[in-house]
């Protein structure tokens, strides 16, 4: 007896299921899984997370979600098929990043009262694979986390639908940070519908997504949050003004402007081209930080063309963007004619093959050694 509301194909229940039925289902699932574990020699590794409430060994398919199991499972994002474009093995730093993510999700699942802030910024596996599934399920069972940050984590519209369903059940999160992801108006609409039932969320941060979100949807979200004393943080207009101001200073060739910091400004391909055009003829800027933006291989192509003729920039930070091996190859080609750059940071761009990173690091190390 659940009334359903459909929005863009996602079903939101409007009345909770009878908890007594869920308790019976839990006991039934536990007995079935216990029998299966005995058949397999008493070992059951179907679920990596122990909730600490005696429900060990539940399979992912039968794991009870407090009120909307069938709906949640139906809309859990389908894992993408393409693998990371890395060499034979995943780099150690990526493995460490995955392990850290799993540890955080396990902590959320355990409902630890001391865990009130969950920061999973730059965890691309949330959007690239099915990593988000475990997190969404953990959030439905958590009652202590108040701040959830998923900045620059490849969150798509599909992931936003799953997150909205999880937030329908969660009543503790009050601040949601979703800057620099790749969802559109559709993804925000899922969130808007969720907020009609979730009254806990009072602050939503969407910087870096605004170009793909219709102003009407943003206004609707703003209205809901303001009605409960909250707000939406969308500093994209401030970022635009800051970028324009910096471009004017770059074109003006100010001698005191030696470092260009554009970290987390939602910069994409077109912005990158504008920045590099402005840098033409500037001999004062030595360091450029473009980390945690939305720069892809097309942006790096424009960047590399400009660097081929640049004679002043020595340090370039492109960490936590959307660069693949193709973009890294563009940078290698730029180094053939540019002998000024001595440091390039590509950390967090996990789709770059290990051998390409090694080749780039070797080229940079040679010129640093020669400079000494």
Coordinates of C-alpha atoms in Angstrom, one line a residue:
X1 CA 0.0 0.0 0.0
X2 CA 2.5 2.6 -1.2
X3 CA 1.4 5.6 -3.2
X4 CA 4.0 6.5 -5.8
X5 CA 5.0 9.7 -7.5
X6 CA 6.9 9.4 -10.8
X7 CA 9.3 12.2 -11.8
X8 CA 11.4 11.7 -14.9
X9 CA 11.0 7.9 -14.6
X10 CA 12.1 7.7 -10.9
X11 CA 9.4 6.5 -8.5
X12 CA 9.2 8.2 -5.2
X13 CA 7.0 6.6 -2.6
X14 CA 4.8 8.9 -0.7
X15 CA 3.9 6.6 2.3
X16 CA 6.2 4.3 4.2
X17 CA 5.8 0.6 4.3
X18 CA 4.7 -1.3 7.4
X19 CA 7.9 -1.7 9.5
X20 CA 6.6 -5.0 10.9
X21 CA 6.7 -6.6 7.5
X22 CA 10.2 -5.4 7.0
X23 CA 11.3 -6.9 10.3
X24 CA 9.8 -10.3 9.2
X25 CA 11.6 -9.9 5.9
X26 CA 14.9 -9.2 7.7
X27 CA 14.6 -12.4 9.8
X28 CA 13.7 -14.4 6.7
X29 CA 16.6 -13.0 4.8
X30 CA 19.0 -13.7 7.7
X31 CA 17.9 -17.3 7.9
X32 CA 18.3 -17.9 4.2
X33 CA 21.7 -16.3 4.1
X34 CA 22.8 -18.3 7.1
X35 CA 21.9 -21.5 5.4
X36 CA 23.8 -20.5 2.3
X37 CA 26.8 -19.6 4.3
X38 CA 26.8 -23.1 5.9
X39 CA 26.6 -24.7 2.5
X40 CA 29.7 -22.8 1.5
X41 CA 31.7 -23.9 4.4
X42 CA 30.4 -21.2 6.8
X43 CA 32.0 -18.3 5.0
X44 CA 29.8 -15.6 3.5
X45 CA 31.4 -12.7 1.8
X46 CA 28.4 -11.4 -0.1
X47 CA 28.4 -8.1 1.9
X48 CA 31.5 -6.2 2.9
X49 CA 29.8 -4.1 5.5
X50 CA 28.9 -5.2 9.0
X51 CA 26.1 -3.0 10.4
X52 CA 26.8 -4.3 13.9
X53 CA 23.1 -5.3 14.5
X54 CA 23.3 -9.0 13.9
X55 CA 22.5 -8.9 10.1
X56 CA 25.8 -10.2 8.9
X57 CA 25.9 -12.0 5.6
X58 CA 22.9 -10.4 3.9
X59 CA 23.3 -10.6 0.1
X60 CA 23.2 -7.4 -1.8
X61 CA 20.0 -8.5 -3.6
X62 CA 18.1 -9.2 -0.3
X63 CA 19.6 -6.5 1.9
X64 CA 16.6 -4.7 3.5
X65 CA 16.4 -1.0 2.8
X66 CA 14.3 0.5 5.6
X67 CA 11.3 1.5 3.5
X68 CA 11.8 1.3 -0.2
X69 CA 13.9 -1.8 -1.1
X70 CA 12.3 -2.5 -4.5
X71 CA 12.3 1.1 -5.7
X72 CA 15.8 1.7 -4.6
X73 CA 17.2 -1.4 -6.2
X74 CA 15.3 -0.6 -9.4
X75 CA 16.9 2.8 -9.7
X76 CA 20.4 2.0 -8.6
X77 CA 22.8 3.3 -11.4
X78 CA 24.0 0.6 -13.8
X79 CA 27.8 0.2 -13.7
X80 CA 29.5 1.7 -16.7
X81 CA 31.2 -0.8 -19.0
X82 CA 34.4 1.1 -19.9
X83 CA 37.4 0.3 -17.6
X84 CA 39.9 2.9 -16.4
X85 CA 42.5 3.4 -19.1
X86 CA 45.5 2.5 -17.0
X87 CA 48.4 0.2 -17.7
X88 CA 48.5 -3.5 -16.5
X89 CA 47.9 -2.6 -12.9
X90 CA 46.0 0.2 -11.1
X91 CA 48.5 2.7 -9.6
X92 CA 49.1 2.4 -5.9
X93 CA 47.7 5.9 -5.3
X94 CA 44.5 4.9 -7.0
X95 CA 44.2 1.7 -5.0
X96 CA 44.8 3.7 -1.8
X97 CA 42.0 6.1 -2.9
X98 CA 39.6 3.2 -3.5
X99 CA 40.5 1.7 -0.1
X100 CA 39.9 5.1 1.7
X101 CA 36.5 5.4 0.0
X102 CA 35.5 1.9 1.1
X103 CA 36.5 2.7 4.7
X104 CA 34.4 5.8 4.7
X105 CA 31.4 4.0 3.3
X106 CA 31.8 1.3 6.0
X107 CA 31.9 4.0 8.7
X108 CA 28.7 5.5 7.4
X109 CA 27.1 2.1 7.3
X110 CA 28.0 1.4 10.9
X111 CA 26.1 4.6 11.9
X112 CA 28.9 5.9 14.1
X113 CA 27.5 8.8 16.2
X114 CA 30.9 10.5 16.0
X115 CA 30.8 10.6 12.2
X116 CA 28.9 13.8 11.4
X117 CA 30.8 14.9 8.2
X118 CA 31.4 12.8 5.2
X119 CA 33.8 14.3 2.6
X120 CA 34.2 12.3 -0.6
X121 CA 35.5 15.0 -2.9
X122 CA 37.3 13.9 -6.0
X123 CA 36.2 10.3 -5.6
X124 CA 35.6 9.7 -9.3
X125 CA 34.7 6.0 -8.7
X126 CA 31.3 7.2 -7.4
X127 CA 30.3 8.3 -10.9
X128 CA 32.6 6.1 -13.0
X129 CA 31.5 2.7 -11.6
X130 CA 29.0 1.3 -9.2
X131 CA 30.8 2.7 -6.2
X132 CA 27.9 5.0 -5.4
X133 CA 25.5 2.1 -4.7
X134 CA 27.1 1.2 -1.4
X135 CA 27.2 4.8 -0.3
X136 CA 23.5 5.4 -1.1
X137 CA 22.5 2.3 0.8
X138 CA 24.7 3.3 3.8
X139 CA 23.1 6.8 3.9
X140 CA 19.6 5.3 4.2
X141 CA 20.6 3.7 7.4
X142 CA 22.6 6.5 8.9
X143 CA 21.2 9.0 11.4
X144 CA 24.2 11.0 12.4
X145 CA 25.9 12.4 9.2
X146 CA 25.0 16.1 8.8
X147 CA 27.3 17.2 6.0
X148 CA 27.8 15.2 2.8
X149 CA 30.4 16.5 0.3
X150 CA 30.7 14.9 -3.2
X151 CA 32.6 17.7 -5.0
X152 CA 34.1 16.8 -8.4
X153 CA 33.1 13.1 -8.2
X154 CA 31.5 12.6 -11.7
X155 CA 28.0 12.6 -10.3
X156 CA 25.6 12.1 -13.2
X157 CA 21.8 12.5 -13.5
X158 CA 21.5 8.8 -12.9
X159 CA 23.5 9.1 -9.7
X160 CA 21.4 12.0 -8.6
X161 CA 18.3 9.9 -8.9
X162 CA 19.8 7.3 -6.6
X163 CA 21.1 9.9 -4.2
X164 CA 17.6 11.5 -4.1
X165 CA 16.0 8.2 -3.2
X166 CA 18.6 7.7 -0.4
X167 CA 17.9 11.2 0.9
X168 CA 14.2 10.4 1.0
X169 CA 15.0 8.0 3.8
X170 CA 17.8 10.0 5.5
X171 CA 16.7 12.7 8.0
X172 CA 20.1 13.9 9.4
X173 CA 21.9 15.4 6.4
X174 CA 21.4 19.2 6.4
X175 CA 24.2 20.3 4.0
X176 CA 24.8 18.8 0.6
X177 CA 27.9 19.9 -1.5
X178 CA 27.7 18.8 -5.1
X179 CA 30.1 21.3 -6.8
X180 CA 31.8 20.5 -10.1
X181 CA 30.0 17.4 -11.2
X182 CA 28.3 16.6 -14.5
X183 CA 24.6 16.4 -13.8
X184 CA 22.0 18.5 -15.5
X185 CA 18.6 20.0 -14.8
X186 CA 17.2 16.5 -14.7
X187 CA 19.4 15.6 -11.8
X188 CA 18.4 18.7 -9.8
X189 CA 14.7 17.9 -10.5
X190 CA 15.2 14.6 -8.6
X191 CA 16.6 16.6 -5.7
X192 CA 13.7 19.0 -5.8
X193 CA 11.1 16.2 -5.5
X194 CA 13.1 14.6 -2.7
X195 CA 13.1 17.9 -0.7
X196 CA 9.3 17.9 -0.7
X197 CA 9.6 15.0 1.7
X198 CA 12.9 15.7 3.3
X199 CA 12.8 18.7 5.5
X200 CA 16.3 18.3 7.0
X201 CA 18.4 19.6 4.1
X202 CA 18.8 23.4 4.3
X203 CA 21.9 24.1 2.2
X204 CA 22.8 22.8 -1.3
X205 CA 26.0 23.8 -3.1
X206 CA 26.0 23.5 -6.9
X207 CA 28.9 25.6 -8.1
X208 CA 30.3 24.3 -11.4
X209 CA 27.1 22.7 -12.6
X210 CA 25.1 25.8 -13.4
X211 CA 25.8 25.9 -17.2
X212 CA 23.9 22.6 -17.5
X213 CA 21.0 23.5 -15.1
X214 CA 18.0 25.6 -16.2
X215 CA 17.5 28.8 -14.2
X216 CA 13.9 27.8 -13.5
X217 CA 15.0 24.7 -11.7
X218 CA 17.5 26.6 -9.7
X219 CA 14.9 29.1 -8.7
X220 CA 12.5 26.3 -7.6
X221 CA 15.2 24.7 -5.5
X222 CA 16.1 28.1 -4.0
X223 CA 12.5 28.7 -3.1
X224 CA 12.2 25.4 -1.3
X225 CA 15.3 26.0 0.7
X226 CA 14.5 29.6 1.6
X227 CA 11.1 28.5 2.9
X228 CA 12.9 26.5 5.6
X229 CA 15.5 29.1 6.3
X230 CA 18.1 27.6 4.1
X231 CA 19.8 28.6 0.8
X232 CA 21.4 27.4 -2.3
X233 CA 25.1 28.3 -2.9
X234 CA 25.8 28.8 -6.5
X235 CA 28.8 31.0 -6.9
X236 CA 29.1 30.5 -10.6
X237 CA 28.4 34.2 -11.3
X238 CA 31.1 35.2 -8.8
X239 CA 33.5 32.8 -10.5
X240 CA 32.7 34.3 -13.9
X241 CA 33.5 37.8 -12.5
X242 CA 36.7 36.6 -10.9
X243 CA 37.9 34.9 -14.0
X244 CA 37.1 38.0 -16.1
X245 CA 39.0 40.1 -13.6
X246 CA 42.0 37.9 -13.8
X247 CA 41.9 37.8 -17.6
X248 CA 42.1 41.6 -17.6
X249 CA 45.1 41.6 -15.3
X250 CA 46.8 38.9 -17.4
X251 CA 46.2 40.9 -20.6
X252 CA 47.5 44.0 -18.8
X253 CA 50.8 42.1 -18.1
X254 CA 51.0 43.2 -14.4
X255 CA 54.6 42.4 -13.2
X256 CA 53.3 41.5 -9.7
X257 CA 50.9 38.8 -11.1
X258 CA 53.2 35.8 -11.1
X259 CA 50.8 33.1 -9.9
X260 CA 47.4 32.3 -11.5
X261 CA 45.1 30.4 -9.0
X262 CA 41.9 29.1 -10.6
X263 CA 41.4 26.1 -8.4
X264 CA 37.8 24.8 -8.3
X265 CA 36.3 27.5 -10.5
X266 CA 34.2 25.2 -12.7
X267 CA 36.5 25.9 -15.7
X268 CA 35.8 23.9 -18.9
X269 CA 37.3 23.8 -22.4
X270 CA 36.1 27.2 -23.6
X271 CA 37.4 28.9 -20.4
X272 CA 40.7 27.2 -20.8
X273 CA 41.0 28.6 -24.3
X274 CA 40.2 32.1 -23.1
X275 CA 42.8 31.9 -20.4
X276 CA 45.6 30.6 -22.6
X277 CA 44.7 33.3 -25.2
X278 CA 45.1 35.9 -22.5
X279 CA 48.5 34.4 -21.5
X280 CA 50.0 35.0 -25.0
X281 CA 52.8 37.6 -24.6
X282 CA 52.7 37.5 -20.8
X283 CA 56.2 36.9 -19.4
X284 CA 55.5 37.4 -15.7
X285 CA 53.2 34.5 -14.8
X286 CA 55.2 31.5 -13.5
X287 CA 52.7 29.2 -11.9
X288 CA 49.2 28.2 -13.1
X289 CA 46.8 26.3 -10.9
X290 CA 43.8 24.8 -12.8
X291 CA 43.1 21.9 -10.4
X292 CA 39.6 20.6 -9.5
X293 CA 37.9 21.9 -12.6
X294 CA 36.2 20.3 -15.6
X295 CA 39.1 20.4 -18.0
X296 CA 39.1 17.4 -20.5
X297 CA 41.3 16.4 -23.3
X298 CA 40.0 19.2 -25.6
X299 CA 40.9 21.7 -23.0
X300 CA 44.4 20.3 -22.6
X301 CA 44.8 20.4 -26.4
X302 CA 44.2 24.2 -26.4
X303 CA 46.4 24.5 -23.3
X304 CA 49.3 22.5 -25.0
X305 CA 49.2 24.6 -28.1
X306 CA 49.6 27.8 -26.1
X307 CA 52.4 26.2 -23.9
X308 CA 54.3 25.3 -27.1
X309 CA 55.1 29.0 -27.5
X310 CA 55.2 30.0 -23.8
X311 CA 58.5 30.9 -22.2
X312 CA 57.5 31.9 -18.7
X313 CA 55.3 29.2 -17.1
X314 CA 57.3 26.8 -15.0
X315 CA 54.7 25.0 -12.9
X316 CA 51.3 23.8 -14.1
X317 CA 48.7 22.1 -11.9
X318 CA 46.0 20.1 -13.6
X319 CA 45.1 17.8 -10.7
X320 CA 41.6 16.4 -10.3
X321 CA 40.2 17.2 -13.8
X322 CA 38.9 14.9 -16.5
X323 CA 42.1 14.3 -18.5
X324 CA 42.9 10.9 -20.1
X325 CA 46.0 9.5 -21.7
X326 CA 45.2 11.5 -24.8
X327 CA 45.4 14.8 -23.0
X328 CA 48.7 13.8 -21.3
X329 CA 50.1 13.0 -24.7
X330 CA 49.3 16.5 -25.8
X331 CA 51.3 17.8 -22.9
X332 CA 54.2 15.6 -23.9
X333 CA 54.2 17.0 -27.3
X334 CA 54.2 20.6 -25.9
X335 CA 57.4 19.7 -24.0
X336 CA 59.1 19.1 -27.3
X337 CA 59.2 22.8 -28.0
X338 CA 58.7 24.2 -24.5
X339 CA 61.8 23.9 -22.3
X340 CA 60.5 26.2 -19.5
X341 CA 58.1 23.9 -17.7
X342 CA 59.7 21.8 -14.9
X343 CA 56.6 20.6 -13.0
X344 CA 53.2 19.2 -14.1
X345 CA 50.7 17.9 -11.6
X346 CA 48.1 15.4 -13.0
X347 CA 47.1 13.7 -9.8
X348 CA 43.5 12.6 -9.6
X349 CA 43.2 12.1 -13.4
X350 CA 42.9 8.3 -13.1
X351 CA 42.2 7.6 -16.8
X352 CA 45.8 8.3 -17.7
X353 CA 47.9 5.2 -18.5
X354 CA 50.8 4.6 -16.1
X355 CA 53.4 4.5 -18.9
X356 CA 52.3 8.0 -20.2
X357 CA 52.7 9.4 -16.6
X358 CA 56.1 7.7 -16.4
X359 CA 57.2 9.2 -19.7
X360 CA 56.0 12.7 -18.7
X361 CA 57.7 12.5 -15.3
X362 CA 61.0 11.3 -16.9
X363 CA 61.0 14.2 -19.3
X364 CA 60.4 16.7 -16.5
X365 CA 63.0 15.1 -14.2
X366 CA 65.6 15.4 -17.0
X367 CA 65.1 19.1 -17.4
X368 CA 65.0 19.7 -13.6
X369 CA 68.3 17.8 -13.3
X370 CA 69.8 19.7 -16.1
X371 CA 68.7 23.0 -14.5
X372 CA 70.6 22.1 -11.3

